[in-house]
């Protein structure tokens, strides 16, 4: 199993999650973060750090978000590792909780 970043991170990218990860498994894209499932050790530390409640254990990913499991694995291979917190995207608060954000994902 691994932890998974789900839809509500898109356009938020608060990055609170990255500093607690002991094995540096977060990868950063233009407006979304993903977790590398091959590196994640299921330590659970990142889940409560996310202000957008976007991080879930793989088994707890809601039915309508299951595609994010494969998306994390795919994009983790393409995007660079991020280990330090940075400023959230400027419109992060406005986008927090908005539904159907997958169409806004930038690769
Ligand atoms: S804290 Fe949550 S919203 Fe922010 S980058 Fe991490 S997963 Fe995304
Ligand atoms: S569960 Fe632990 S190892 Fe996995 S991404 Fe979160 S902080 Fe990193």
PDB file of C-alpha atoms and ligand atoms in Angstrom:
ATOM      1  CA  UNK A   1       0.000   0.000   0.000  1.00  0.00           C
ATOM      2  CA  UNK A   2       0.999   3.636  -0.230  1.00  0.00           C
ATOM      3  CA  UNK A   3      -0.410   7.036   0.485  1.00  0.00           C
ATOM      4  CA  UNK A   4      -1.974   8.920  -2.395  1.00  0.00           C
ATOM      5  CA  UNK A   5      -2.460  12.615  -3.178  1.00  0.00           C
ATOM      6  CA  UNK A   6      -6.007  13.151  -4.414  1.00  0.00           C
ATOM      7  CA  UNK A   7      -7.874  15.806  -6.330  1.00  0.00           C
ATOM      8  CA  UNK A   8      -8.125  18.557  -3.755  1.00  0.00           C
ATOM      9  CA  UNK A   9      -4.380  19.241  -3.984  1.00  0.00           C
ATOM     10  CA  UNK A  10      -4.789  20.490  -7.567  1.00  0.00           C
ATOM     11  CA  UNK A  11      -4.297  24.252  -7.691  1.00  0.00           C
ATOM     12  CA  UNK A  12      -3.590  24.350  -3.910  1.00  0.00           C
ATOM     13  CA  UNK A  13      -0.215  22.782  -3.455  1.00  0.00           C
ATOM     14  CA  UNK A  14       0.258  24.012   0.111  1.00  0.00           C
ATOM     15  CA  UNK A  15       3.325  21.741   0.432  1.00  0.00           C
ATOM     16  CA  UNK A  16       2.978  21.309   4.227  1.00  0.00           C
ATOM     17  CA  UNK A  17       3.157  17.600   3.540  1.00  0.00           C
ATOM     18  CA  UNK A  18       6.632  17.402   2.075  1.00  0.00           C
ATOM     19  CA  UNK A  19       8.677  18.326   5.130  1.00  0.00           C
ATOM     20  CA  UNK A  20       7.409  15.481   7.294  1.00  0.00           C
ATOM     21  CA  UNK A  21       8.093  12.699   4.808  1.00  0.00           C
ATOM     22  CA  UNK A  22      11.069  10.673   6.058  1.00  0.00           C
ATOM     23  CA  UNK A  23      11.811   9.127   2.676  1.00  0.00           C
ATOM     24  CA  UNK A  24      11.299  12.129   0.359  1.00  0.00           C
ATOM     25  CA  UNK A  25       8.602  10.575  -1.766  1.00  0.00           C
ATOM     26  CA  UNK A  26       6.756  13.731  -2.820  1.00  0.00           C
ATOM     27  CA  UNK A  27       7.195  14.914  -6.399  1.00  0.00           C
ATOM     28  CA  UNK A  28       6.165  18.337  -7.647  1.00  0.00           C
ATOM     29  CA  UNK A  29       4.368  19.316 -10.825  1.00  0.00           C
ATOM     30  CA  UNK A  30       3.146  22.768 -11.906  1.00  0.00           C
ATOM     31  CA  UNK A  31      -0.022  22.727  -9.777  1.00  0.00           C
ATOM     32  CA  UNK A  32      -0.156  19.353  -8.009  1.00  0.00           C
ATOM     33  CA  UNK A  33       1.983  17.054  -5.890  1.00  0.00           C
ATOM     34  CA  UNK A  34       2.137  13.275  -6.006  1.00  0.00           C
ATOM     35  CA  UNK A  35       3.545  10.519  -3.813  1.00  0.00           C
ATOM     36  CA  UNK A  36       5.837   7.876  -5.290  1.00  0.00           C
ATOM     37  CA  UNK A  37       4.182   4.575  -4.284  1.00  0.00           C
ATOM     38  CA  UNK A  38       7.493   2.732  -4.669  1.00  0.00           C
ATOM     39  CA  UNK A  39       9.112   4.949  -2.016  1.00  0.00           C
ATOM     40  CA  UNK A  40       6.254   5.524   0.448  1.00  0.00           C
ATOM     41  CA  UNK A  41       6.671   3.498   3.652  1.00  0.00           C
ATOM     42  CA  UNK A  42       3.148   4.165   4.960  1.00  0.00           C
ATOM     43  CA  UNK A  43       4.416   6.124   7.933  1.00  0.00           C
ATOM     44  CA  UNK A  44       1.125   8.157   7.981  1.00  0.00           C
ATOM     45  CA  UNK A  45       2.869  11.410   8.923  1.00  0.00           C
ATOM     46  CA  UNK A  46       1.826  13.390   5.857  1.00  0.00           C
ATOM     47  CA  UNK A  47      -1.913  12.742   6.015  1.00  0.00           C
ATOM     48  CA  UNK A  48      -2.749  15.058   8.958  1.00  0.00           C
ATOM     49  CA  UNK A  49      -0.389  17.765   7.648  1.00  0.00           C
ATOM     50  CA  UNK A  50      -2.395  18.465   4.514  1.00  0.00           C
ATOM     51  CA  UNK A  51      -4.686  21.495   5.031  1.00  0.00           C
ATOM     52  CA  UNK A  52      -6.706  20.413   2.005  1.00  0.00           C
ATOM     53  CA  UNK A  53      -7.216  16.862   3.337  1.00  0.00           C
ATOM     54  CA  UNK A  54      -6.007  15.617  -0.020  1.00  0.00           C
ATOM     55  CA  UNK A  55      -3.781  12.789   1.232  1.00  0.00           C
ATOM     56  CA  UNK A  56      -5.339   9.369   1.768  1.00  0.00           C
ATOM     57  CA  UNK A  57      -4.135   5.861   2.404  1.00  0.00           C
ATOM     58  CA  UNK A  58      -4.595   3.893  -0.796  1.00  0.00           C
ATOM     59  CA  UNK A  59      -7.320   1.752   0.777  1.00  0.00           C
ATOM     60  CA  UNK A  60      -9.214   4.879   1.860  1.00  0.00           C
ATOM     61  CA  UNK A  61      -9.206   6.679  -1.483  1.00  0.00           C
ATOM     62  CA  UNK A  62     -12.882   7.378  -2.308  1.00  0.00           C
ATOM     63  CA  UNK A  63     -14.400   5.537  -5.253  1.00  0.00           C
ATOM     64  CA  UNK A  64     -14.544   8.669  -7.442  1.00  0.00           C
ATOM     65  CA  UNK A  65     -10.840   9.354  -6.793  1.00  0.00           C
ATOM     66  CA  UNK A  66      -9.415   5.899  -7.544  1.00  0.00           C
ATOM     67  CA  UNK A  67      -7.796   7.152 -10.750  1.00  0.00           C
ATOM     68  CA  UNK A  68      -5.427   9.199  -8.605  1.00  0.00           C
ATOM     69  CA  UNK A  69      -3.689   6.006  -7.457  1.00  0.00           C
ATOM     70  CA  UNK A  70      -2.350   5.365 -10.967  1.00  0.00           C
ATOM     71  CA  UNK A  71      -1.835   9.070 -11.559  1.00  0.00           C
ATOM     72  CA  UNK A  72       0.471   9.379  -8.513  1.00  0.00           C
ATOM     73  CA  UNK A  73       2.543   6.436  -9.743  1.00  0.00           C
ATOM     74  CA  UNK A  74       2.758   7.813 -13.279  1.00  0.00           C
ATOM     75  CA  UNK A  75       3.581  11.423 -12.430  1.00  0.00           C
ATOM     76  CA  UNK A  76       6.074  10.513  -9.678  1.00  0.00           C
ATOM     77  CA  UNK A  77       8.255   9.091 -12.431  1.00  0.00           C
ATOM     78  CA  UNK A  78       8.068  12.298 -14.451  1.00  0.00           C
ATOM     79  CA  UNK A  79       8.269  15.042 -11.823  1.00  0.00           C
ATOM     80  CA  UNK A  80      11.193  16.087  -9.562  1.00  0.00           C
ATOM     81  CA  UNK A  81      11.330  15.386  -5.828  1.00  0.00           C
ATOM     82  CA  UNK A  82      10.292  18.221  -3.491  1.00  0.00           C
ATOM     83  CA  UNK A  83      11.507  18.190   0.136  1.00  0.00           C
ATOM     84  CA  UNK A  84      11.097  21.780   1.312  1.00  0.00           C
ATOM     85  CA  UNK A  85       7.923  23.734   1.931  1.00  0.00           C
ATOM     86  CA  UNK A  86       7.274  26.678  -0.355  1.00  0.00           C
ATOM     87  CA  UNK A  87       4.501  29.251  -0.661  1.00  0.00           C
ATOM     88  CA  UNK A  88       1.144  27.856  -1.744  1.00  0.00           C
ATOM     89  CA  UNK A  89      -0.250  28.856  -5.111  1.00  0.00           C
ATOM     90  CA  UNK A  90      -1.791  32.313  -4.894  1.00  0.00           C
ATOM     91  CA  UNK A  91      -5.371  31.133  -5.391  1.00  0.00           C
ATOM     92  CA  UNK A  92      -5.029  28.058  -3.155  1.00  0.00           C
ATOM     93  CA  UNK A  93      -7.755  29.082  -0.707  1.00  0.00           C
ATOM     94  CA  UNK A  94     -10.287  29.792  -3.443  1.00  0.00           C
ATOM     95  CA  UNK A  95      -9.695  26.379  -4.992  1.00  0.00           C
ATOM     96  CA  UNK A  96      -9.761  24.412  -1.754  1.00  0.00           C
ATOM     97  CA  UNK A  97     -12.811  22.144  -1.866  1.00  0.00           C
ATOM     98  CA  UNK A  98     -13.788  22.878  -5.478  1.00  0.00           C
ATOM     99  CA  UNK A  99     -15.014  19.686  -7.171  1.00  0.00           C
ATOM    100  CA  UNK A 100     -13.843  18.213 -10.488  1.00  0.00           C
ATOM    101  CA  UNK A 101     -10.429  19.853 -10.558  1.00  0.00           C
ATOM    102  CA  UNK A 102      -8.752  17.072 -12.504  1.00  0.00           C
ATOM    103  CA  UNK A 103      -9.324  18.959 -15.746  1.00  0.00           C
ATOM    104  CA  UNK A 104      -7.075  21.726 -14.423  1.00  0.00           C
ATOM    105  CA  UNK A 105      -4.129  19.422 -13.766  1.00  0.00           C
ATOM    106  CA  UNK A 106      -1.008  20.706 -15.533  1.00  0.00           C
ATOM    107  CA  UNK A 107       1.613  18.169 -16.467  1.00  0.00           C
TER     108      UNK A 107
HETATM  109  S1  LIG B   1      -0.268  19.634   1.804  1.00  0.00           S
HETATM  110 FE1  LIG B   1      -1.944  18.714   0.676  1.00  0.00          FE
HETATM  111  S2  LIG B   1      -2.626  20.281  -0.767  1.00  0.00           S
HETATM  112 FE2  LIG B   1      -0.595  20.782  -0.027  1.00  0.00          FE
HETATM  113  S3  LIG B   1       0.822  19.964  -1.519  1.00  0.00           S
HETATM  114 FE3  LIG B   1       0.614  18.491   0.121  1.00  0.00          FE
HETATM  115  S4  LIG B   1      -1.015  17.165  -0.613  1.00  0.00           S
HETATM  116 FE4  LIG B   1      -1.143  18.986  -1.808  1.00  0.00          FE
HETATM  117  S1  LIG B   2       2.977   8.119   4.364  1.00  0.00           S
HETATM  118 FE1  LIG B   2       5.014   8.713   5.095  1.00  0.00          FE
HETATM  119  S2  LIG B   2       6.389   7.865   3.580  1.00  0.00           S
HETATM  120 FE2  LIG B   2       4.382   7.916   2.642  1.00  0.00          FE
HETATM  121  S3  LIG B   2       4.276   9.876   1.589  1.00  0.00           S
HETATM  122 FE3  LIG B   2       3.406  10.183   3.600  1.00  0.00          FE
HETATM  123  S4  LIG B   2       5.107  10.935   4.837  1.00  0.00           S
HETATM  124 FE4  LIG B   2       5.980   9.982   3.012  1.00  0.00          FE
END
